[in-house]
Amino acid sequence: MAGNPARARPVRRRRWPRRVLWALLLVIVVVVGYGAGLYFWADGRLRTTQALSDYAGRPAAGHGSDWLLVGSDSRSGLTPEQRKQLHVGNDQGLNTDTIMILHYGDNGPYLVSIPRDSYVSIPGHGKNKINAAYALGGPRLLTRTVEQATGLRIGHYAEIGFLGLVDVVDSLGGVTLCVPSGGLHDPKSGADFDAGCQEMDGVQALQYARARYSDPRGDLGRVERQRELVHAIADEALSASVLAVPWKVIPFLSAVLDALTVDRRTGLTELTEMGRELSDPKGTTTVPVASEPDLPGVGDVVVWDEAGAERLFDALRDDRAIPTFGGN
């Protein structure tokens, strides 16, 4: 008579030592707590302004998201030493050195520069350079002017000043910018760079982005460098060498929160998405220009190519690929 078949030995599950499980749990708690604490700390520090408003004739919302990104040339709060170091002079005016539209949706992201001397209608003030809108009515009038000129409804607004930009770049330990052939030497902005890709600190990055008098393309060349700088900041900020290191990400976030002013509907979630989109633009361009006349009482202005500008803004509104323009 055959013997009873041997019983199969039960498979024992490997049990982690209790101290290992507690250590893993502690790591999870710390990581989650760090992330949540960082989020609420940052979200509570956002500075806001009334930049968006409804009005009769406001453009309808298009597809995707549209941001108005503004660089203010305010010298307010700068000491005489800082004004000298930054080569920004003592002008007491309050205009906008940089105006860009960031669009993203199913297509994009696209970053579009609006030359600050663009000759457009400013609601309630006739025609003037677009950067005068900020001086005349602050962020709200500037946003409305951009909406009326482009036919786009702006969903979010973000503004930064001279010193804020310097502090943000310095908090990252600098950014890499590539100076074109021939170098860039502009005594008025302080830019003095040989050709080639190089690491720049905050002051140098500002000088690089503001130079225009030694550029044969003037402001049209400058806006390209401004887009390059914005991309370089976003790309560096979202790198693992910054995001994964608390003693790097916290100073960066602190500098950003001190430097930026956003519209009242923008929170940290929207701001983070904006930064992510800026880090990898699918295309960049400048509103196409027809001419740059010198108008009595106004000075040198930029007149848009109306047909080209309409094609560009129609594409953004419909969330389609933007057209390509020569020289942009």
Coordinates of C-alpha atoms in Angstrom, one line a residue:
M1 CA 0.0 0.0 0.0
A2 CA 1.4 3.3 -1.1
G3 CA 2.3 5.8 1.6
N4 CA 0.5 9.1 2.0
P5 CA 1.8 11.8 -0.3
A6 CA 4.1 14.3 1.4
R7 CA 2.4 17.4 2.4
A8 CA 3.6 20.5 0.5
R9 CA 5.4 22.9 2.8
P10 CA 3.5 26.2 3.3
V11 CA 5.1 29.1 1.6
R12 CA 6.2 31.6 4.2
R13 CA 5.9 35.2 3.3
R14 CA 9.0 37.3 3.9
R15 CA 8.3 39.6 6.8
W16 CA 10.1 42.9 7.0
P17 CA 11.6 43.7 10.4
R18 CA 9.4 46.0 12.3
R19 CA 12.1 48.7 12.5
V20 CA 12.4 48.7 8.7
L21 CA 8.6 49.2 8.3
W22 CA 8.6 52.1 10.8
A23 CA 11.6 53.7 9.0
L24 CA 9.7 53.5 5.6
L25 CA 6.6 54.9 7.2
L26 CA 8.6 57.8 8.7
V27 CA 10.1 58.6 5.3
I28 CA 6.7 58.6 3.7
V29 CA 5.3 60.9 6.4
V30 CA 8.2 63.3 6.1
V31 CA 8.0 63.4 2.3
V32 CA 4.3 64.0 2.3
G33 CA 4.5 66.4 5.2
Y34 CA 7.3 68.3 3.5
G35 CA 5.4 68.6 0.2
A36 CA 2.2 69.7 1.9
G37 CA 3.9 72.1 4.2
L38 CA 5.9 73.6 1.4
Y39 CA 2.7 74.0 -0.7
F40 CA 0.7 75.8 1.9
W41 CA 3.6 77.9 3.0
A42 CA 4.2 79.1 -0.6
D43 CA 0.5 79.5 -1.5
G44 CA -0.1 81.7 1.5
R45 CA 2.8 84.1 0.4
L46 CA 1.5 84.8 -3.1
R47 CA 1.2 88.5 -3.8
T48 CA -1.8 89.4 -5.9
T49 CA -3.2 92.4 -7.8
Q50 CA -6.5 93.2 -9.6
A51 CA -5.2 92.6 -13.1
L52 CA -8.3 91.1 -14.8
S53 CA -11.8 92.5 -15.1
D54 CA -14.9 92.2 -17.2
Y55 CA -16.0 95.0 -19.5
A56 CA -18.2 95.6 -22.5
G57 CA -16.7 94.1 -25.6
R58 CA -14.2 91.9 -23.8
P59 CA -13.0 89.1 -26.1
A60 CA -14.6 85.7 -25.6
A61 CA -12.5 83.0 -24.1
G62 CA -10.6 80.9 -26.6
H63 CA -9.3 77.3 -26.3
G64 CA -6.4 76.6 -23.9
S65 CA -4.9 79.0 -21.4
D66 CA -3.4 82.5 -22.1
W67 CA -1.1 84.2 -19.6
L68 CA 0.2 87.8 -19.8
L69 CA 3.8 87.9 -18.5
V70 CA 5.1 91.3 -17.7
G71 CA 8.5 92.7 -16.7
S72 CA 8.1 96.1 -14.9
D73 CA 10.9 98.7 -15.2
S74 CA 10.0 100.3 -11.8
R75 CA 13.0 101.6 -9.9
S76 CA 10.9 101.8 -6.7
G77 CA 12.8 100.3 -3.8
L78 CA 16.2 100.3 -5.5
T79 CA 19.0 102.1 -3.7
P80 CA 21.3 104.4 -5.6
E81 CA 24.0 101.6 -5.4
Q82 CA 21.6 99.0 -6.9
R83 CA 20.5 101.3 -9.7
K84 CA 24.2 101.8 -10.6
Q85 CA 24.9 98.1 -10.4
L86 CA 21.9 97.2 -12.5
H87 CA 22.5 100.0 -15.0
V88 CA 18.8 101.0 -14.8
G89 CA 19.3 104.8 -14.3
N90 CA 17.0 107.0 -12.3
D91 CA 13.9 107.2 -14.5
Q92 CA 10.9 107.5 -12.2
G93 CA 8.4 106.3 -14.9
L94 CA 6.5 103.1 -14.5
N95 CA 6.3 101.2 -17.8
T96 CA 6.8 97.6 -18.9
D97 CA 10.1 96.5 -20.3
T98 CA 8.8 93.1 -21.2
I99 CA 5.4 91.9 -22.4
M100 CA 4.8 88.3 -23.4
I101 CA 1.8 86.0 -24.0
L102 CA 2.2 82.4 -22.9
H103 CA -0.3 80.1 -24.5
Y104 CA -0.8 76.4 -23.9
G105 CA -3.5 73.8 -24.5
D106 CA -3.7 70.8 -26.9
N107 CA -1.1 72.7 -28.9
G108 CA 1.9 74.6 -27.6
P109 CA 3.2 75.9 -25.3
Y110 CA 3.9 79.0 -27.3
L111 CA 5.7 82.1 -26.0
V112 CA 4.9 85.3 -28.0
S113 CA 6.7 88.7 -27.4
I114 CA 4.8 92.0 -27.8
P115 CA 7.4 94.7 -28.5
R116 CA 7.0 97.3 -25.8
D117 CA 6.9 100.1 -28.4
S118 CA 3.9 98.6 -30.2
Y119 CA 1.7 101.4 -31.4
V120 CA -1.9 100.4 -30.3
S121 CA -5.1 101.9 -28.9
I122 CA -5.1 102.2 -25.2
P123 CA -8.8 102.3 -23.9
G124 CA -9.7 105.8 -22.8
H125 CA -6.3 107.3 -23.8
G126 CA -6.1 107.1 -27.6
K127 CA -3.1 105.5 -29.4
N128 CA 0.3 105.2 -27.8
K129 CA 3.1 102.7 -27.1
I130 CA 1.6 99.7 -25.5
N131 CA 4.0 99.9 -22.5
A132 CA 2.4 103.3 -21.6
A133 CA -0.8 101.5 -20.6
Y134 CA 0.8 100.2 -17.4
A135 CA 1.9 103.8 -16.5
L136 CA -1.6 105.1 -17.2
G137 CA -3.7 102.5 -15.4
G138 CA -1.5 99.7 -14.0
P139 CA -2.0 96.0 -14.6
R140 CA -5.7 96.2 -15.3
L141 CA -5.4 98.7 -18.1
L142 CA -2.4 96.9 -19.6
T143 CA -4.3 93.6 -19.6
R144 CA -7.3 95.3 -21.2
T145 CA -5.1 96.9 -23.8
V146 CA -3.5 93.6 -24.7
E147 CA -6.9 91.9 -24.9
Q148 CA -8.3 94.6 -27.2
A149 CA -5.2 94.6 -29.4
T150 CA -4.9 90.9 -29.8
G151 CA -8.5 89.7 -29.5
L152 CA -7.4 87.2 -26.8
R153 CA -9.0 86.9 -23.4
I154 CA -6.2 86.8 -20.8
G155 CA -6.8 84.2 -18.1
H156 CA -3.8 84.8 -15.9
Y157 CA -1.3 87.6 -15.2
A158 CA 2.2 87.5 -13.7
E159 CA 4.6 90.4 -13.2
I160 CA 8.2 90.7 -12.0
G161 CA 10.5 93.7 -11.5
F162 CA 14.2 94.3 -12.1
L163 CA 15.5 93.4 -8.6
G164 CA 13.1 90.4 -8.4
L165 CA 14.5 88.9 -11.6
V166 CA 18.0 89.3 -10.3
D167 CA 17.1 87.6 -7.0
V168 CA 15.3 84.7 -8.8
V169 CA 18.3 84.0 -11.0
D170 CA 20.8 84.2 -8.1
S171 CA 18.6 81.8 -6.0
L172 CA 19.2 79.2 -8.8
G173 CA 22.9 79.8 -8.7
G174 CA 22.8 81.4 -12.1
V175 CA 21.5 80.3 -15.5
T176 CA 23.1 79.3 -18.8
L177 CA 22.6 81.8 -21.7
C178 CA 24.1 81.6 -25.2
V179 CA 25.5 84.8 -26.6
P180 CA 25.3 84.9 -30.4
S181 CA 28.2 85.3 -32.8
G182 CA 29.9 88.7 -32.4
G183 CA 29.2 88.9 -28.7
L184 CA 27.0 91.5 -26.9
H185 CA 28.5 94.8 -25.7
D186 CA 26.1 97.5 -24.6
P187 CA 27.4 100.1 -22.1
K188 CA 23.9 101.4 -21.4
S189 CA 22.7 98.0 -20.0
G190 CA 26.1 97.0 -18.8
A191 CA 26.1 93.9 -21.0
D192 CA 29.7 92.9 -21.9
F193 CA 29.7 89.3 -23.2
D194 CA 31.8 87.4 -25.7
A195 CA 30.0 84.9 -28.0
G196 CA 29.2 81.5 -26.6
C197 CA 27.1 79.7 -24.0
Q198 CA 28.0 80.9 -20.5
E199 CA 26.8 80.9 -16.9
M200 CA 25.3 84.3 -15.8
D201 CA 24.4 85.5 -12.4
G202 CA 21.3 87.7 -11.8
V203 CA 22.9 91.0 -12.7
Q204 CA 24.5 89.6 -15.8
A205 CA 21.2 88.0 -16.9
L206 CA 19.4 91.3 -16.5
Q207 CA 22.0 93.1 -18.5
Y208 CA 21.8 90.5 -21.2
A209 CA 18.0 90.7 -21.4
R210 CA 17.9 94.5 -21.4
A211 CA 20.6 95.3 -24.0
R212 CA 19.3 96.8 -27.2
Y213 CA 21.3 99.8 -28.2
S214 CA 24.2 97.7 -29.5
D215 CA 21.9 95.3 -31.2
P216 CA 21.2 96.2 -34.9
R217 CA 17.7 94.8 -34.4
G218 CA 17.1 97.0 -31.4
D219 CA 14.1 95.9 -29.3
L220 CA 13.2 93.1 -31.7
G221 CA 16.6 91.5 -30.9
R222 CA 16.1 92.2 -27.2
V223 CA 12.7 90.4 -27.0
E224 CA 14.4 87.2 -28.3
R225 CA 16.9 87.4 -25.5
Q226 CA 14.1 88.0 -23.0
R227 CA 12.4 84.8 -24.1
E228 CA 15.7 82.9 -23.9
L229 CA 16.1 84.1 -20.3
V230 CA 12.6 83.1 -19.3
H231 CA 13.1 79.6 -20.7
A232 CA 16.5 79.3 -19.0
I233 CA 15.0 80.2 -15.6
A234 CA 12.1 77.8 -15.9
D235 CA 14.3 75.0 -17.2
E236 CA 16.8 75.3 -14.4
A237 CA 14.0 75.7 -11.7
L238 CA 12.4 72.4 -12.8
S239 CA 15.6 70.4 -12.9
A240 CA 16.1 67.6 -10.4
S241 CA 19.2 69.4 -9.0
V242 CA 16.8 72.1 -7.7
L243 CA 13.5 70.4 -7.0
A244 CA 14.9 67.4 -5.2
V245 CA 17.1 69.4 -2.8
P246 CA 15.2 71.3 -0.1
W247 CA 18.0 73.7 0.6
K248 CA 17.8 74.8 -3.1
V249 CA 14.1 74.7 -3.8
I250 CA 13.1 76.6 -0.7
P251 CA 15.3 79.7 -1.4
F252 CA 14.2 79.6 -5.0
L253 CA 10.5 79.5 -4.1
S254 CA 11.1 82.3 -1.6
A255 CA 12.7 84.5 -4.2
V256 CA 9.9 83.8 -6.7
L257 CA 7.2 84.6 -4.2
D258 CA 9.0 87.8 -3.2
A259 CA 9.5 88.8 -6.8
L260 CA 6.2 87.9 -8.5
T261 CA 2.8 89.5 -8.4
V262 CA -0.1 87.6 -10.0
D263 CA -3.8 88.1 -10.6
R264 CA -6.2 87.2 -7.8
R265 CA -7.4 84.0 -9.5
T266 CA -4.0 82.5 -9.8
G267 CA -2.8 80.2 -7.1
L268 CA 0.3 78.0 -6.6
T269 CA -1.1 75.2 -8.8
E270 CA -1.6 77.5 -11.8
L271 CA 1.8 79.1 -11.2
T272 CA 3.5 75.7 -11.1
E273 CA 1.8 74.8 -14.4
M274 CA 2.9 78.0 -16.0
G275 CA 6.5 77.3 -15.0
R276 CA 6.3 73.8 -16.4
E277 CA 5.0 75.1 -19.7
L278 CA 7.7 77.8 -19.9
S279 CA 10.4 75.2 -19.4
D280 CA 9.8 73.5 -22.8
P281 CA 8.1 75.9 -25.3
K282 CA 7.1 74.3 -28.6
G283 CA 7.5 77.6 -30.4
T284 CA 8.5 81.2 -29.7
T285 CA 7.9 84.3 -31.9
T286 CA 7.4 88.0 -31.9
V287 CA 4.2 89.8 -33.2
P288 CA 5.1 90.4 -36.9
V289 CA 6.2 94.0 -37.6
A290 CA 5.4 96.1 -40.6
S291 CA 7.4 99.2 -39.9
E292 CA 9.1 101.2 -37.1
P293 CA 8.3 104.9 -37.8
D294 CA 9.2 107.9 -35.7
L295 CA 6.0 109.7 -34.8
P296 CA 5.9 113.3 -33.6
G297 CA 5.2 113.5 -29.9
V298 CA 5.5 109.7 -29.5
G299 CA 8.9 108.8 -30.8
D300 CA 10.0 105.5 -32.4
V301 CA 7.1 103.1 -32.5
V302 CA 6.5 99.5 -33.7
V303 CA 3.6 99.1 -36.2
W304 CA 2.3 95.5 -36.5
D305 CA 1.8 93.7 -39.7
E306 CA -1.9 93.5 -39.4
A307 CA -2.5 90.4 -41.5
G308 CA 0.4 88.5 -39.9
A309 CA -0.7 89.5 -36.4
E310 CA -4.3 88.4 -37.1
R311 CA -3.1 85.0 -38.3
L312 CA -1.0 84.7 -35.1
F313 CA -3.7 85.6 -32.7
D314 CA -6.3 83.6 -34.5
A315 CA -4.1 80.5 -34.1
L316 CA -3.6 81.1 -30.4
R317 CA -7.3 81.7 -29.8
D318 CA -8.2 78.5 -31.7
D319 CA -5.3 76.6 -30.0
R320 CA -3.7 75.8 -33.3
A321 CA 0.0 75.7 -34.3
I322 CA 1.3 79.3 -34.7
P323 CA 2.5 80.5 -38.1
T324 CA 6.2 81.0 -38.8
F325 CA 7.5 84.5 -39.5
G326 CA 10.9 85.3 -40.9
G327 CA 13.3 86.9 -38.5
N328 CA 11.4 86.0 -35.4

